[in-house]
CSV table of C-alpha atoms and ligand atoms in Angstrom, one decimal:
chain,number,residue,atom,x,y,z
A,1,UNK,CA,-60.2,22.2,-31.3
A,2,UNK,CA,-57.7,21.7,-34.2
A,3,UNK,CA,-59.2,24.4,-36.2
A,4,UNK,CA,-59.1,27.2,-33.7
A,5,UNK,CA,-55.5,26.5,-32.4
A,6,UNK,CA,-54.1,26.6,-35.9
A,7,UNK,CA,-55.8,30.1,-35.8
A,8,UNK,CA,-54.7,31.3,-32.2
A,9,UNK,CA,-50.9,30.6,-31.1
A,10,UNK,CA,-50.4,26.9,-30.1
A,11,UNK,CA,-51.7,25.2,-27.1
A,12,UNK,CA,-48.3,24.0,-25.3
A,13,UNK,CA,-48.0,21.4,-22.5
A,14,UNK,CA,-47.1,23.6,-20.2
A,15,UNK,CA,-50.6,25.4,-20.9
A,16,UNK,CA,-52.1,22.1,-19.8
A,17,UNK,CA,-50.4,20.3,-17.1
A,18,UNK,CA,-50.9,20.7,-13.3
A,19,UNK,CA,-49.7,22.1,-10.7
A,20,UNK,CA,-51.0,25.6,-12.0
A,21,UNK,CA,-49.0,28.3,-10.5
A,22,UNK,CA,-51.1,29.4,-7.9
A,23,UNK,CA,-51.2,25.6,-6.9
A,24,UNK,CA,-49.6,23.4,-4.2
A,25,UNK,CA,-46.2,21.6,-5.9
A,26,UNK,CA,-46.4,18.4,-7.3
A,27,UNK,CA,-46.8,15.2,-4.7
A,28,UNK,CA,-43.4,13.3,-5.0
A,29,UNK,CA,-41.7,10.0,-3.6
A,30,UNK,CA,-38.2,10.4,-2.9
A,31,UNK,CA,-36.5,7.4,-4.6
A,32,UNK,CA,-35.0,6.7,-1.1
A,33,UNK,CA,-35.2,7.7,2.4
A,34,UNK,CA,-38.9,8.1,2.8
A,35,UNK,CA,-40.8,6.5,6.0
A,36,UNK,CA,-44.0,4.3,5.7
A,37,UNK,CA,-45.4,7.2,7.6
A,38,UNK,CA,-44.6,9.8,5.7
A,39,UNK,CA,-45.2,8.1,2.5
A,40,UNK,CA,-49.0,6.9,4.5
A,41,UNK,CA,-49.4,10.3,4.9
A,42,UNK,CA,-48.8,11.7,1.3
A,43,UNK,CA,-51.5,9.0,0.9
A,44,UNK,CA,-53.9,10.1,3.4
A,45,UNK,CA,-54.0,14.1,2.0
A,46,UNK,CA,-54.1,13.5,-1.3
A,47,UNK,CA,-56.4,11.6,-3.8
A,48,UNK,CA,-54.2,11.5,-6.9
A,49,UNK,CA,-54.2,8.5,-9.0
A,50,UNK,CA,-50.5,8.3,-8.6
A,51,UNK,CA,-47.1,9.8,-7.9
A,52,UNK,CA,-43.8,10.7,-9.8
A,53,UNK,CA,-40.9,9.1,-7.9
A,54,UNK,CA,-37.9,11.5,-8.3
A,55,UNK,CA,-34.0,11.0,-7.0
A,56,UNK,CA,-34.4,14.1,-4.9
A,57,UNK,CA,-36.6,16.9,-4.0
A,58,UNK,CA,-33.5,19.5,-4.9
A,59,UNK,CA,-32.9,18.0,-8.6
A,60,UNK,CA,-36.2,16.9,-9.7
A,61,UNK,CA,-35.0,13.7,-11.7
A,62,UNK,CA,-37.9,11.3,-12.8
A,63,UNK,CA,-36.6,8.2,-11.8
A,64,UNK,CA,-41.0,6.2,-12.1
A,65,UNK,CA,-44.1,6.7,-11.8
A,66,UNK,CA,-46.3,4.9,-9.1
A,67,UNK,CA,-49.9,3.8,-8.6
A,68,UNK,CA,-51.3,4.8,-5.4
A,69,UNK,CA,-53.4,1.7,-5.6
A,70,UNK,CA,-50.0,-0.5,-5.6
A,71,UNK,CA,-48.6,1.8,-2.7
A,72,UNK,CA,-51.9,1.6,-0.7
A,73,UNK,CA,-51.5,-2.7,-1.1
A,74,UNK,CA,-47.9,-3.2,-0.8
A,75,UNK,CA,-48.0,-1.1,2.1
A,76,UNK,CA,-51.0,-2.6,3.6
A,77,UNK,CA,-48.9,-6.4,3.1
A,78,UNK,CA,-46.1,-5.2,4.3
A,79,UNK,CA,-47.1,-4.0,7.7
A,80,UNK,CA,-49.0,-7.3,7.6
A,81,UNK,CA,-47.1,-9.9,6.6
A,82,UNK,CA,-43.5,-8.8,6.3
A,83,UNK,CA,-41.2,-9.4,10.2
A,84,UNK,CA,-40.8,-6.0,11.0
A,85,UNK,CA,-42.0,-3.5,8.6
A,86,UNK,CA,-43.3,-0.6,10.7
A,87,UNK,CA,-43.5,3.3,10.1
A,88,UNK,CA,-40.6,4.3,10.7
A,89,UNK,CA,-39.1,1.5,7.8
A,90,UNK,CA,-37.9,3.5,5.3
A,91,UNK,CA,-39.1,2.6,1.3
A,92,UNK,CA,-36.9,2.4,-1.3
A,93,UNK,CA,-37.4,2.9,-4.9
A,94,UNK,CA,-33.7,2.4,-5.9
A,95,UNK,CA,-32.2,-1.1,-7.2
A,96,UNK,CA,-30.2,-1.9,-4.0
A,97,UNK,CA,-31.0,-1.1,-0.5
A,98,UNK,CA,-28.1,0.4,1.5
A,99,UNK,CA,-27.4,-1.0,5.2
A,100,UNK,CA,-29.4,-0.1,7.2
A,101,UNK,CA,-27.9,1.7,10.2
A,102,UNK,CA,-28.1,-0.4,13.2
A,103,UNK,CA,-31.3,-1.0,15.5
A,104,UNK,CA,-33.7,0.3,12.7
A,105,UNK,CA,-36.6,-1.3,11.1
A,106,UNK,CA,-35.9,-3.4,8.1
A,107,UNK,CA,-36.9,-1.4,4.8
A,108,UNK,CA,-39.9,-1.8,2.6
A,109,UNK,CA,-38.6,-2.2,-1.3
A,110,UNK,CA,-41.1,-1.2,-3.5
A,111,UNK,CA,-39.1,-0.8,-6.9
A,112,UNK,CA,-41.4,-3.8,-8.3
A,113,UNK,CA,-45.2,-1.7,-8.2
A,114,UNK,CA,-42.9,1.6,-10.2
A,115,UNK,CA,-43.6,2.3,-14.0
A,116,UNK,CA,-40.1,2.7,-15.3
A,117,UNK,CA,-40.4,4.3,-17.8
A,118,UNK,CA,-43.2,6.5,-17.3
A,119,UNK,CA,-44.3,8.4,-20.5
A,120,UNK,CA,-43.0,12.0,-20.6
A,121,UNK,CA,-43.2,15.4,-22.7
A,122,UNK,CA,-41.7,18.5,-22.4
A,123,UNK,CA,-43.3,21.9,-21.6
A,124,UNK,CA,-43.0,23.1,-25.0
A,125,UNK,CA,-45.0,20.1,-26.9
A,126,UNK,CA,-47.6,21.0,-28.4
A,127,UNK,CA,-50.8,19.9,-27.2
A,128,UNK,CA,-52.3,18.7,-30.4
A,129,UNK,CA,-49.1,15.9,-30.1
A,130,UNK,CA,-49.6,15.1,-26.5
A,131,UNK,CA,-53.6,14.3,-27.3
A,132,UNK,CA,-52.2,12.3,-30.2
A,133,UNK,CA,-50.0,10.4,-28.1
A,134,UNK,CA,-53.0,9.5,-25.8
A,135,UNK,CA,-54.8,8.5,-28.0
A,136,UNK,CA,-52.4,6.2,-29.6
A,137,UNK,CA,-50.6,5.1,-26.8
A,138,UNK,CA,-54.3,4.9,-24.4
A,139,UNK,CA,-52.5,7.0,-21.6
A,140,UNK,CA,-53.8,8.0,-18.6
A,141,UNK,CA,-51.2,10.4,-17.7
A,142,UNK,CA,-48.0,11.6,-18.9
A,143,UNK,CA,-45.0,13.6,-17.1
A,144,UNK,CA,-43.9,16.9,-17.8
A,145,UNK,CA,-40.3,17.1,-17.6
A,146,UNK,CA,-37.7,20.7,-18.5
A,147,UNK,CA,-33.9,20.1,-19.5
A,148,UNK,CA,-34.5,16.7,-17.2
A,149,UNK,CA,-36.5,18.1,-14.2
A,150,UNK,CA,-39.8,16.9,-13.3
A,151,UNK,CA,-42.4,20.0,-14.1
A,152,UNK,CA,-45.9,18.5,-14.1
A,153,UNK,CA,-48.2,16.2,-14.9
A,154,UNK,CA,-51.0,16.1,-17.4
A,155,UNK,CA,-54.1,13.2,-17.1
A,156,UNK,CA,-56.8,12.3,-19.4
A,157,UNK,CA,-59.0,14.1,-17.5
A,158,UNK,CA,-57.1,17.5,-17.7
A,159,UNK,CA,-57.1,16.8,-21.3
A,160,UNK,CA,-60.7,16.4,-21.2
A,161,UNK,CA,-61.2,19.3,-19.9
A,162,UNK,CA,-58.9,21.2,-21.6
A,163,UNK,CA,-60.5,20.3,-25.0
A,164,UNK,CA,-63.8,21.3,-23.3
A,165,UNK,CA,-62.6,24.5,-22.8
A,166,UNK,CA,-61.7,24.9,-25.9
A,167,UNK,CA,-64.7,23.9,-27.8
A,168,UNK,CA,-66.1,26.2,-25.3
A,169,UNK,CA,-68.6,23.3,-23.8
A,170,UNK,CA,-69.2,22.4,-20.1
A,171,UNK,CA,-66.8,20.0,-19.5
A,172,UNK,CA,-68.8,17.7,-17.4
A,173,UNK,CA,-71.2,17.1,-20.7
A,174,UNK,CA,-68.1,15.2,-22.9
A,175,UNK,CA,-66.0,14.0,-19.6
A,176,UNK,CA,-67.7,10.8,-19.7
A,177,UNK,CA,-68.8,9.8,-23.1
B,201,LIG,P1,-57.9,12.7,-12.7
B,201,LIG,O1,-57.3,13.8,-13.5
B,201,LIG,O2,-58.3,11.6,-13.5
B,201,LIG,O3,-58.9,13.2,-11.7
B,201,LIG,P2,-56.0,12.4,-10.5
B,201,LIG,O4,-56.9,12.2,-9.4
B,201,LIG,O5,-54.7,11.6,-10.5
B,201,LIG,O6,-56.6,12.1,-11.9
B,201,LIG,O7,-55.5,13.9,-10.6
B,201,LIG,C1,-56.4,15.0,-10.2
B,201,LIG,C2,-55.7,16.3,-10.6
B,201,LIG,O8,-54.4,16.5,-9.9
B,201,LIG,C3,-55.3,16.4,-12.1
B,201,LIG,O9,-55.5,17.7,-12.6
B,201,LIG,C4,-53.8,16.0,-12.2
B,201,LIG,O10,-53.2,16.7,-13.2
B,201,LIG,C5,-53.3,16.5,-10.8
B,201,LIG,N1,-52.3,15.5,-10.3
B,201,LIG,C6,-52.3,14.2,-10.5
B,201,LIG,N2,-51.3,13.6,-9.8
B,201,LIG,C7,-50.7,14.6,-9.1
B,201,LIG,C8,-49.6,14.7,-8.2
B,201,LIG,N3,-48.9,13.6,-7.8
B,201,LIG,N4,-49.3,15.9,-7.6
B,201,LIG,C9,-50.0,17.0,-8.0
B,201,LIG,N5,-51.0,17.0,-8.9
B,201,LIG,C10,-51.4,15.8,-9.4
């Protein structure tokens, strides 16, 4: 891999990370404002590993990164255990819950399960740096961010493959050694 990208022009991040362009945009929590339901249902369509939280859908700021294996739980305990949490709560991300207007479902706060300070690149690393970070840091995903707006996001896996497309193997052969 090293050897031939030193030759051709560098792999960057950008090169690597998902969603492709002819993909669907990156799944994102809203930081506030979101229902159980809705967040349920980002749940129910997707299988990814986790999501990005982000202030707003219009400005893209990375605010965490969450499990969907801690969403999945806390939402499960909620609904059972906490008076009152019901779809139409809304979940909130941020440090302090606003009143609620009146008559509505007490919210579901859920800034404990969020990765603060989730690990992040830009679109013009190069690759050979984000593998390096992974490696040294044992990632298993890092955020792709442009002058402070969320772009991507690049797994292990992608890596994986990536590097098994360059060493022009089938990928499934090294994914799980
Ligand atoms: P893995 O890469 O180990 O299968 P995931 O299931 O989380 O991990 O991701 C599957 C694919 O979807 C990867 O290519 C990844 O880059 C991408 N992906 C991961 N999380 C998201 C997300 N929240 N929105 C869009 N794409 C995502």
């Amino acid at each position: 891999l090293e050897s031939k990208e030193e030759f051709s022009h560098k792999t960057l991040a950008m090169d690597v990370m998902r969603p492709r362009r002819s993909d669907p945009p990156l799944s994102v929590i809203t930081q506030d404002g979101m229902s159980v339901e809705e967040v349920e249902s980002l749940i129910a369509e997707t299988s990814y590993s986790g999501f990005p939280v982000v202030v707003s859908h219009e400005s893209q700021r990375l605010v965490g990164f969450v499990q969907r294996r801690d969403l999945v739980i806390s939402i499960e305990n909620a609904r059972k255990r906490q008076e009152g949490v019901v779809s139409a709560s809304r979940i909130f991300f941020t440090e302090y819950t606003p009143p609620q207007p009146p008559n509505s479902p007490p919210p579901l706060k859920l800034r404990g399960i969020m990765d603060l300070s989730p690990f992040t690149v830009t679109d013009h690393t190069a690759m050979d740096i984000v593998v390096d970070i992974f490696r040294k840091l044992g990632l298993r995903q890092c955020l792709v961010t442009h002058n402070g707006r969320l772009l991507g996001i690049i797994t292990k896996k992608d890596i994986l493959k990536h590097m098994a497309q360059m060493a022009n193997r089938d990928p499934d052969s090294i994914l799980f050694n």
